[in-house]
mmCIF file with all atom_site columns, C-alpha atoms in Angstrom:
data_model
loop_
_atom_site.group_PDB
_atom_site.id
_atom_site.type_symbol
_atom_site.label_atom_id
_atom_site.label_alt_id
_atom_site.label_comp_id
_atom_site.label_asym_id
_atom_site.label_entity_id
_atom_site.label_seq_id
_atom_site.pdbx_PDB_ins_code
_atom_site.Cartn_x
_atom_site.Cartn_y
_atom_site.Cartn_z
_atom_site.occupancy
_atom_site.B_iso_or_equiv
_atom_site.pdbx_formal_charge
_atom_site.auth_seq_id
_atom_site.auth_comp_id
_atom_site.auth_asym_id
_atom_site.auth_atom_id
_atom_site.pdbx_PDB_model_num
ATOM 1   C CA . MET A 1 1   ? -10.447 -42.538 -21.308 1.00 45.00 ? 102 MET A CA 1
ATOM 2   C CA . LEU A 1 2   ? -11.194 -39.090 -20.368 1.00 49.00 ? 103 LEU A CA 1
ATOM 3   C CA . MET A 1 3   ? -14.455 -40.037 -18.096 1.00 51.00 ? 104 MET A CA 1
ATOM 4   C CA . GLN A 1 4   ? -13.527 -39.485 -14.084 1.00 51.00 ? 105 GLN A CA 1
ATOM 5   C CA . GLN A 1 5   ? -14.118 -42.510 -11.931 1.00 55.00 ? 106 GLN A CA 1
ATOM 6   C CA . GLU A 1 6   ? -15.087 -41.320 -8.274  1.00 54.00 ? 107 GLU A CA 1
ATOM 7   C CA . GLY A 1 7   ? -12.319 -40.981 -6.225  1.00 53.00 ? 108 GLY A CA 1
ATOM 8   C CA . ASP A 1 8   ? -9.605  -40.627 -9.125  1.00 59.00 ? 109 ASP A CA 1
ATOM 9   C CA . ASP A 1 9   ? -7.344  -37.828 -9.274  1.00 67.00 ? 110 ASP A CA 1
ATOM 10  C CA . ILE A 1 10  ? -8.216  -35.524 -12.182 1.00 79.00 ? 111 ILE A CA 1
ATOM 11  C CA . SER A 1 11  ? -5.627  -36.144 -15.020 1.00 88.00 ? 112 SER A CA 1
ATOM 12  C CA . ALA A 1 12  ? -4.867  -33.094 -17.151 1.00 88.00 ? 113 ALA A CA 1
ATOM 13  C CA . ALA A 1 13  ? -5.612  -34.576 -20.131 1.00 89.00 ? 114 ALA A CA 1
ATOM 14  C CA . PHE A 1 14  ? -9.367  -34.488 -18.486 1.00 91.00 ? 115 PHE A CA 1
ATOM 15  C CA . MET A 1 15  ? -8.605  -30.866 -17.491 1.00 92.00 ? 116 MET A CA 1
ATOM 16  C CA . GLU A 1 16  ? -7.784  -29.940 -20.852 1.00 93.00 ? 117 GLU A CA 1
ATOM 17  C CA . HIS A 1 17  ? -10.825 -31.507 -22.430 1.00 93.00 ? 118 HIS A CA 1
ATOM 18  C CA . ARG A 1 18  ? -13.142 -29.671 -20.095 1.00 94.00 ? 119 ARG A CA 1
ATOM 19  C CA . GLN A 1 19  ? -11.239 -26.518 -21.051 1.00 94.00 ? 120 GLN A CA 1
ATOM 20  C CA . LEU A 1 20  ? -11.538 -27.204 -24.567 1.00 95.00 ? 121 LEU A CA 1
ATOM 21  C CA . LYS A 1 21  ? -15.671 -27.782 -24.299 1.00 96.00 ? 122 LYS A CA 1
ATOM 22  C CA . ARG A 1 22  ? -16.138 -24.696 -22.039 1.00 95.00 ? 123 ARG A CA 1
ATOM 23  C CA . GLU A 1 23  ? -14.193 -22.444 -24.906 1.00 95.00 ? 124 GLU A CA 1
ATOM 24  C CA . VAL A 1 24  ? -15.881 -24.300 -27.410 1.00 96.00 ? 125 VAL A CA 1
ATOM 25  C CA . THR A 1 25  ? -19.537 -24.175 -26.053 1.00 96.00 ? 126 THR A CA 1
ATOM 26  C CA . CYS A 1 26  ? -18.670 -20.092 -25.303 1.00 93.00 ? 127 CYS A CA 1
ATOM 27  C CA . ALA A 1 27  ? -17.730 -19.516 -28.809 1.00 94.00 ? 128 ALA A CA 1
ATOM 28  C CA . LEU A 1 28  ? -20.979 -21.232 -29.842 1.00 96.00 ? 129 LEU A CA 1
ATOM 29  C CA . LYS A 1 29  ? -23.156 -18.951 -27.692 1.00 95.00 ? 130 LYS A CA 1
ATOM 30  C CA . LEU A 1 30  ? -21.318 -16.140 -29.032 1.00 91.00 ? 131 LEU A CA 1
ATOM 31  C CA . ALA A 1 31  ? -21.794 -16.771 -32.634 1.00 93.00 ? 132 ALA A CA 1
ATOM 32  C CA . LYS A 1 32  ? -25.592 -17.298 -31.754 1.00 94.00 ? 133 LYS A CA 1
ATOM 33  C CA . LEU A 1 33  ? -25.538 -14.354 -29.964 1.00 92.00 ? 134 LEU A CA 1
ATOM 34  C CA . LEU A 1 34  ? -23.692 -12.262 -33.297 1.00 91.00 ? 135 LEU A CA 1
ATOM 35  C CA . GLU A 1 35  ? -26.102 -14.245 -35.888 1.00 94.00 ? 136 GLU A CA 1
ATOM 36  C CA . PRO A 1 36  ? -28.935 -10.975 -36.053 1.00 94.00 ? 137 PRO A CA 1
ATOM 37  C CA . TYR A 1 37  ? -25.174 -8.718  -36.855 1.00 92.00 ? 138 TYR A CA 1
ATOM 38  C CA . VAL A 1 38  ? -23.993 -10.960 -39.082 1.00 93.00 ? 139 VAL A CA 1
ATOM 39  C CA . GLU A 1 39  ? -27.025 -11.514 -40.987 1.00 94.00 ? 140 GLU A CA 1
ATOM 40  C CA . GLY A 1 40  ? -27.519 -7.590  -41.413 1.00 94.00 ? 141 GLY A CA 1
ATOM 41  C CA . ARG A 1 41  ? -30.513 -7.563  -38.839 1.00 94.00 ? 142 ARG A CA 1
ATOM 42  C CA . GLU A 1 42  ? -28.600 -4.525  -37.164 1.00 94.00 ? 143 GLU A CA 1
ATOM 43  C CA . GLU A 1 43  ? -31.503 -3.129  -35.540 1.00 95.00 ? 144 GLU A CA 1
ATOM 44  C CA . GLU A 1 44  ? -32.295 -6.325  -33.935 1.00 95.00 ? 145 GLU A CA 1
ATOM 45  C CA . PHE A 1 45  ? -28.870 -6.774  -32.760 1.00 94.00 ? 146 PHE A CA 1
ATOM 46  C CA . ALA A 1 46  ? -28.726 -3.320  -31.003 1.00 94.00 ? 147 ALA A CA 1
ATOM 47  C CA . LYS A 1 47  ? -32.107 -3.931  -29.393 1.00 95.00 ? 148 LYS A CA 1
ATOM 48  C CA . PHE A 1 48  ? -30.714 -7.201  -27.876 1.00 93.00 ? 149 PHE A CA 1
ATOM 49  C CA . ALA A 1 49  ? -27.494 -5.740  -26.794 1.00 90.00 ? 150 ALA A CA 1
ATOM 50  C CA . GLU A 1 50  ? -28.764 -2.690  -25.322 1.00 92.00 ? 151 GLU A CA 1
ATOM 51  C CA . SER A 1 51  ? -31.364 -5.273  -23.002 1.00 93.00 ? 152 SER A CA 1
ATOM 52  C CA . LYS A 1 52  ? -28.442 -6.881  -22.126 1.00 89.00 ? 153 LYS A CA 1
ATOM 53  C CA . ALA A 1 53  ? -26.401 -4.355  -21.010 1.00 86.00 ? 154 ALA A CA 1
ATOM 54  C CA . ALA A 1 54  ? -29.321 -2.935  -19.177 1.00 89.00 ? 155 ALA A CA 1
ATOM 55  C CA . GLU A 1 55  ? -29.926 -6.066  -17.357 1.00 90.00 ? 156 GLU A CA 1
ATOM 56  C CA . LEU A 1 56  ? -26.438 -6.857  -16.629 1.00 86.00 ? 157 LEU A CA 1
ATOM 57  C CA . SER A 1 57  ? -25.989 -3.013  -15.234 1.00 85.00 ? 158 SER A CA 1
ATOM 58  C CA . ALA A 1 58  ? -28.647 -3.376  -13.151 1.00 88.00 ? 159 ALA A CA 1
ATOM 59  C CA . SER A 1 59  ? -26.589 -6.675  -11.167 1.00 87.00 ? 160 SER A CA 1
ATOM 60  C CA . ALA A 1 60  ? -24.369 -6.144  -8.256  1.00 86.00 ? 161 ALA A CA 1
ATOM 61  C CA . PHE A 1 61  ? -21.282 -5.680  -10.053 1.00 87.00 ? 162 PHE A CA 1
ATOM 62  C CA . GLY A 1 62  ? -22.705 -5.270  -13.580 1.00 87.00 ? 163 GLY A CA 1
ATOM 63  C CA . GLN A 1 63  ? -21.573 -1.616  -14.149 1.00 86.00 ? 164 GLN A CA 1
ATOM 64  C CA . ALA A 1 64  ? -18.026 -2.051  -12.696 1.00 89.00 ? 165 ALA A CA 1
ATOM 65  C CA . LEU A 1 65  ? -18.170 -5.526  -15.406 1.00 88.00 ? 166 LEU A CA 1
ATOM 66  C CA . LEU A 1 66  ? -19.374 -3.595  -18.491 1.00 87.00 ? 167 LEU A CA 1
ATOM 67  C CA . LEU A 1 67  ? -16.679 -0.640  -17.880 1.00 87.00 ? 168 LEU A CA 1
ATOM 68  C CA . VAL A 1 68  ? -13.902 -3.319  -17.626 1.00 87.00 ? 169 VAL A CA 1
ATOM 69  C CA . ILE A 1 69  ? -15.273 -5.313  -20.708 1.00 87.00 ? 170 ILE A CA 1
ATOM 70  C CA . SER A 1 70  ? -15.609 -2.214  -22.492 1.00 87.00 ? 171 SER A CA 1
ATOM 71  C CA . GLY A 1 71  ? -12.139 -1.142  -22.274 1.00 87.00 ? 172 GLY A CA 1
ATOM 72  C CA . VAL A 1 72  ? -10.965 -4.346  -23.297 1.00 88.00 ? 173 VAL A CA 1
ATOM 73  C CA . TYR A 1 73  ? -12.741 -4.369  -26.515 1.00 88.00 ? 174 TYR A CA 1
ATOM 74  C CA . LEU A 1 74  ? -11.806 -0.596  -27.250 1.00 89.00 ? 175 LEU A CA 1
ATOM 75  C CA . ALA A 1 75  ? -7.823  -1.430  -26.307 1.00 88.00 ? 176 ALA A CA 1
ATOM 76  C CA . LYS A 1 76  ? -8.413  -4.659  -28.694 1.00 89.00 ? 177 LYS A CA 1
ATOM 77  C CA . ALA A 1 77  ? -9.921  -2.569  -31.336 1.00 89.00 ? 178 ALA A CA 1
ATOM 78  C CA . ASP A 1 78  ? -7.351  0.389   -31.378 1.00 87.00 ? 179 ASP A CA 1
ATOM 79  C CA . GLN A 1 79  ? -4.432  -2.738  -31.455 1.00 88.00 ? 180 GLN A CA 1
ATOM 80  C CA . PHE A 1 80  ? -5.891  -4.163  -34.110 1.00 88.00 ? 181 PHE A CA 1
ATOM 81  C CA . LEU A 1 81  ? -6.997  -1.269  -36.312 1.00 87.00 ? 182 LEU A CA 1
ATOM 82  C CA . GLY A 1 82  ? -3.330  0.091   -35.743 1.00 85.00 ? 183 GLY A CA 1
ATOM 83  C CA . PHE A 1 83  ? -1.566  -2.793  -36.880 1.00 83.00 ? 184 PHE A CA 1
ATOM 84  C CA . GLN A 1 84  ? -3.685  -2.716  -39.982 1.00 83.00 ? 185 GLN A CA 1
ATOM 85  C CA . ASN A 1 85  ? -2.841  0.856   -40.875 1.00 77.00 ? 186 ASN A CA 1
ATOM 86  C CA . MET A 1 86  ? 0.181   0.440   -43.296 1.00 75.00 ? 187 MET A CA 1
ATOM 87  C CA . LYS A 1 87  ? 0.909   4.208   -43.778 1.00 76.00 ? 188 LYS A CA 1
ATOM 88  C CA . GLU A 1 88  ? 2.394   4.008   -40.238 1.00 75.00 ? 189 GLU A CA 1
ATOM 89  C CA . LEU A 1 89  ? 3.804   0.720   -40.506 1.00 74.00 ? 190 LEU A CA 1
ATOM 90  C CA . GLY A 1 90  ? 1.495   -0.503  -37.795 1.00 78.00 ? 191 GLY A CA 1
ATOM 91  C CA . MET A 1 91  ? 3.001   2.077   -35.117 1.00 85.00 ? 192 MET A CA 1
ATOM 92  C CA . ARG A 1 92  ? -0.193  2.875   -33.584 1.00 84.00 ? 193 ARG A CA 1
ATOM 93  C CA . GLY A 1 93  ? -1.276  -0.903  -32.953 1.00 85.00 ? 194 GLY A CA 1
ATOM 94  C CA . HIS A 1 94  ? 2.496   -1.274  -30.903 1.00 86.00 ? 195 HIS A CA 1
ATOM 95  C CA . VAL A 1 95  ? 1.836   1.857   -29.043 1.00 88.00 ? 196 VAL A CA 1
ATOM 96  C CA . ALA A 1 96  ? -2.065  0.750   -28.180 1.00 86.00 ? 197 ALA A CA 1
ATOM 97  C CA . SER A 1 97  ? -0.292  -3.037  -27.190 1.00 87.00 ? 198 SER A CA 1
ATOM 98  C CA . TRP A 1 98  ? 2.311   -1.059  -25.112 1.00 90.00 ? 199 TRP A CA 1
ATOM 99  C CA . GLN A 1 99  ? -0.482  1.275   -23.638 1.00 89.00 ? 200 GLN A CA 1
ATOM 100 C CA . GLN A 1 100 ? -2.378  -2.114  -22.539 1.00 87.00 ? 201 GLN A CA 1
ATOM 101 C CA . LYS A 1 101 ? 0.777   -3.448  -20.910 1.00 90.00 ? 202 LYS A CA 1
ATOM 102 C CA . ALA A 1 102 ? 1.256   -0.373  -19.049 1.00 91.00 ? 203 ALA A CA 1
ATOM 103 C CA . HIS A 1 103 ? -2.230  -0.508  -17.791 1.00 88.00 ? 204 HIS A CA 1
ATOM 104 C CA . ILE A 1 104 ? -2.083  -4.182  -16.917 1.00 89.00 ? 205 ILE A CA 1
ATOM 105 C CA . ALA A 1 105 ? 1.415   -3.392  -14.853 1.00 92.00 ? 206 ALA A CA 1
ATOM 106 C CA . ASN A 1 106 ? -0.321  -0.594  -13.010 1.00 91.00 ? 207 ASN A CA 1
ATOM 107 C CA . THR A 1 107 ? -3.544  -2.415  -12.194 1.00 90.00 ? 208 THR A CA 1
ATOM 108 C CA . ARG A 1 108 ? -1.534  -5.165  -10.647 1.00 93.00 ? 209 ARG A CA 1
ATOM 109 C CA . VAL A 1 109 ? 1.028   -2.863  -8.617  1.00 94.00 ? 210 VAL A CA 1
ATOM 110 C CA . ARG A 1 110 ? -2.529  -1.019  -7.010  1.00 94.00 ? 211 ARG A CA 1
ATOM 111 C CA . ALA A 1 111 ? -3.568  -4.583  -6.374  1.00 93.00 ? 212 ALA A CA 1
ATOM 112 C CA . ALA A 1 112 ? -0.154  -5.451  -4.716  1.00 93.00 ? 213 ALA A CA 1
ATOM 113 C CA . ARG A 1 113 ? -0.744  -2.129  -2.444  1.00 94.00 ? 214 ARG A CA 1
ATOM 114 C CA . SER A 1 114 ? -4.139  -2.876  -1.291  1.00 94.00 ? 215 SER A CA 1
ATOM 115 C CA . MET A 1 115 ? -3.269  -6.235  -0.183  1.00 93.00 ? 216 MET A CA 1
ATOM 116 C CA . PHE A 1 116 ? -0.460  -5.204  1.291   1.00 93.00 ? 217 PHE A CA 1
ATOM 117 C CA . ARG A 1 117 ? -2.258  -2.588  3.219   1.00 93.00 ? 218 ARG A CA 1
ATOM 118 C CA . ALA A 1 118 ? -4.946  -4.841  3.984   1.00 93.00 ? 219 ALA A CA 1
ATOM 119 C CA . PHE A 1 119 ? -2.229  -7.602  5.427   1.00 91.00 ? 220 PHE A CA 1
ATOM 120 C CA . MET A 1 120 ? -0.669  -5.368  7.328   1.00 91.00 ? 221 MET A CA 1
ATOM 121 C CA . ALA A 1 121 ? -4.032  -4.353  9.047   1.00 91.00 ? 222 ALA A CA 1
ATOM 122 C CA . SER A 1 122 ? -4.941  -7.866  9.744   1.00 88.00 ? 223 SER A CA 1
ATOM 123 C CA . ARG A 1 123 ? -1.551  -8.569  11.213  1.00 87.00 ? 224 ARG A CA 1
ATOM 124 C CA . GLN A 1 124 ? -1.916  -5.258  13.481  1.00 87.00 ? 225 GLN A CA 1
ATOM 125 C CA . ALA A 1 125 ? -5.343  -6.671  14.261  1.00 87.00 ? 226 ALA A CA 1
ATOM 126 C CA . ALA A 1 126 ? -3.559  -10.079 15.045  1.00 83.00 ? 227 ALA A CA 1
ATOM 127 C CA . LYS A 1 127 ? -0.906  -8.203  17.375  1.00 85.00 ? 228 LYS A CA 1
ATOM 128 C CA . ASP A 1 128 ? -3.936  -6.419  18.908  1.00 85.00 ? 229 ASP A CA 1
ATOM 129 C CA . GLU A 1 129 ? -5.407  -9.699  19.588  1.00 82.00 ? 230 GLU A CA 1
ATOM 130 C CA . GLY A 1 130 ? -2.304  -11.432 21.104  1.00 79.00 ? 231 GLY A CA 1
ATOM 131 C CA . PHE A 1 131 ? -1.016  -13.262 17.975  1.00 72.00 ? 232 PHE A CA 1
ATOM 132 C CA . GLU A 1 132 ? 2.413   -12.130 16.940  1.00 64.00 ? 233 GLU A CA 1
ATOM 133 C CA . PRO A 1 133 ? 3.629   -13.119 13.240  1.00 58.00 ? 234 PRO A CA 1
ATOM 134 C CA . SER A 1 134 ? 6.048   -16.053 12.763  1.00 55.00 ? 235 SER A CA 1
ATOM 135 C CA . ASP A 1 135 ? 9.120   -15.761 10.675  1.00 43.00 ? 236 ASP A CA 1
ATOM 136 C CA . ALA A 1 136 ? 8.380   -18.870 8.907   1.00 43.00 ? 237 ALA A CA 1
ATOM 137 C CA . GLY A 1 137 ? 7.560   -18.569 5.289   1.00 43.00 ? 238 GLY A CA 1
ATOM 138 C CA . ALA A 1 138 ? 6.328   -15.584 3.178   1.00 42.00 ? 239 ALA A CA 1
ATOM 139 C CA . ALA A 1 139 ? 2.433   -15.764 4.425   1.00 45.00 ? 240 ALA A CA 1
ATOM 140 C CA . HIS A 1 140 ? 3.636   -14.939 8.409   1.00 46.00 ? 241 HIS A CA 1
ATOM 141 C CA . VAL A 1 141 ? 1.171   -17.608 9.692   1.00 46.00 ? 242 VAL A CA 1
ATOM 142 C CA . LEU A 1 142 ? 0.018   -16.460 13.048  1.00 46.00 ? 243 LEU A CA 1
ATOM 143 C CA . ARG A 1 143 ? 0.831   -18.147 16.202  1.00 46.00 ? 244 ARG A CA 1
ATOM 144 C CA . GLU A 1 144 ? -0.605  -17.852 19.462  1.00 43.00 ? 245 GLU A CA 1
ATOM 145 C CA . THR A 1 145 ? 1.751   -16.627 22.174  1.00 43.00 ? 246 THR A CA 1
ATOM 146 C CA . ALA A 1 146 ? 1.548   -17.864 25.510  1.00 42.00 ? 247 ALA A CA 1
ATOM 147 C CA . SER A 1 147 ? -0.275  -14.725 27.421  1.00 44.00 ? 248 SER A CA 1
ATOM 148 C CA . LYS A 1 148 ? -3.063  -14.967 25.586  1.00 46.00 ? 249 LYS A CA 1
ATOM 149 C CA . PRO A 1 149 ? -4.227  -18.879 24.325  1.00 48.00 ? 250 PRO A CA 1
ATOM 150 C CA . LYS A 1 150 ? -7.664  -17.795 23.053  1.00 50.00 ? 251 LYS A CA 1
ATOM 151 C CA . ARG A 1 151 ? -7.568  -17.346 19.060  1.00 50.00 ? 252 ARG A CA 1
ATOM 152 C CA . ASN A 1 152 ? -9.642  -14.976 17.204  1.00 49.00 ? 253 ASN A CA 1
ATOM 153 C CA . LYS A 1 153 ? -11.456 -17.152 15.006  1.00 51.00 ? 254 LYS A CA 1
ATOM 154 C CA . ALA A 1 154 ? -11.327 -13.569 12.407  1.00 49.00 ? 255 ALA A CA 1
ATOM 155 C CA . ALA A 1 155 ? -7.324  -13.339 12.379  1.00 48.00 ? 256 ALA A CA 1
ATOM 156 C CA . LYS A 1 156 ? -6.775  -16.589 10.178  1.00 54.00 ? 257 LYS A CA 1
ATOM 157 C CA . PRO A 1 157 ? -9.117  -15.484 7.268   1.00 54.00 ? 258 PRO A CA 1
ATOM 158 C CA . ALA A 1 158 ? -7.454  -12.196 7.078   1.00 48.00 ? 259 ALA A CA 1
ATOM 159 C CA . ALA A 1 159 ? -4.108  -13.302 7.249   1.00 49.00 ? 260 ALA A CA 1
ATOM 160 C CA . ASN A 1 160 ? -5.359  -15.886 4.463   1.00 58.00 ? 261 ASN A CA 1
ATOM 161 C CA . ALA A 1 161 ? -6.570  -13.427 2.337   1.00 58.00 ? 262 ALA A CA 1
ATOM 162 C CA . PHE A 1 162 ? -3.196  -11.996 1.529   1.00 56.00 ? 263 PHE A CA 1
ATOM 163 C CA . GLU A 1 163 ? -2.476  -15.026 -0.310  1.00 59.00 ? 264 GLU A CA 1
ATOM 164 C CA . ALA A 1 164 ? -5.867  -15.339 -2.148  1.00 59.00 ? 265 ALA A CA 1
ATOM 165 C CA . ALA A 1 165 ? -6.160  -12.120 -3.218  1.00 60.00 ? 266 ALA A CA 1
ATOM 166 C CA . ALA A 1 166 ? -2.889  -12.405 -4.909  1.00 57.00 ? 267 ALA A CA 1
ATOM 167 C CA . ALA A 1 167 ? -4.314  -15.554 -6.526  1.00 57.00 ? 268 ALA A CA 1
ATOM 168 C CA . VAL A 1 168 ? -7.338  -13.491 -7.861  1.00 58.00 ? 269 VAL A CA 1
ATOM 169 C CA . VAL A 1 169 ? -5.081  -10.328 -9.185  1.00 58.00 ? 270 VAL A CA 1
ATOM 170 C CA . GLU A 1 170 ? -2.600  -12.771 -10.912 1.00 59.00 ? 271 GLU A CA 1
ATOM 171 C CA . ALA A 1 171 ? -5.486  -14.693 -12.808 1.00 58.00 ? 272 ALA A CA 1
ATOM 172 C CA . ALA A 1 172 ? -7.308  -10.980 -13.686 1.00 58.00 ? 273 ALA A CA 1
ATOM 173 C CA . GLY A 1 173 ? -3.941  -9.578  -14.671 1.00 58.00 ? 274 GLY A CA 1
ATOM 174 C CA . ALA A 1 174 ? -3.311  -12.885 -17.121 1.00 56.00 ? 275 ALA A CA 1
ATOM 175 C CA . ALA A 1 175 ? -6.926  -12.480 -18.664 1.00 54.00 ? 276 ALA A CA 1
ATOM 176 C CA . ALA A 1 176 ? -6.636  -9.213  -19.253 1.00 54.00 ? 277 ALA A CA 1
ATOM 177 C CA . ALA A 1 177 ? -3.424  -9.805  -21.105 1.00 54.00 ? 278 ALA A CA 1
ATOM 178 C CA . GLY A 1 178 ? -5.285  -12.677 -23.439 1.00 55.00 ? 279 GLY A CA 1
ATOM 179 C CA . GLU A 1 179 ? -3.007  -15.438 -21.458 1.00 51.00 ? 280 GLU A CA 1
ATOM 180 C CA . GLY A 1 180 ? -6.162  -17.055 -20.733 1.00 49.00 ? 281 GLY A CA 1
ATOM 181 C CA . PRO A 1 181 ? -9.786  -16.960 -20.337 1.00 44.00 ? 282 PRO A CA 1
ATOM 182 C CA . PRO A 1 182 ? -11.165 -15.190 -17.349 1.00 44.00 ? 283 PRO A CA 1
ATOM 183 C CA . TYR A 1 183 ? -13.814 -17.245 -16.446 1.00 43.00 ? 284 TYR A CA 1
ATOM 184 C CA . SER A 1 184 ? -14.162 -21.335 -16.357 1.00 37.00 ? 285 SER A CA 1
#
């Protein structure tokens, strides 16, 4: 049974069911949004799309989000159209695919550099506050020194930011590569 009782662990089957439900819901909403265009009412669809884009661009991260979305659609269109061209044996599609993979790799490298700089800055801040990194584990857990027993409450979240940012970058990279949905 897929229903979860209070206190039960969430099973893999239940999570798969929820994910499938989210995907179907998104597909149905997208089909409803695209209905005017499919039915030939292109002007109505264009007005609706422009109003949604204007609404989204006014939000805090809307412009950046629209830029990313448009880049993904452009890359996927280049791949699709490139693979359709049999005169060139689909080479443009392969080139577009390689360019997308190179872009994803470059984005991950830039994010890793930024995370490393932030992590090193947090370690330096922790040392300045009297903490020293322990050699146990990749996260370099900060521990108190004997000279300064008082702990700065900002040091631990800063150290944990490295692990959290790595997880976010990995999820975003997987979504951009088409390995999973970017949102749940």
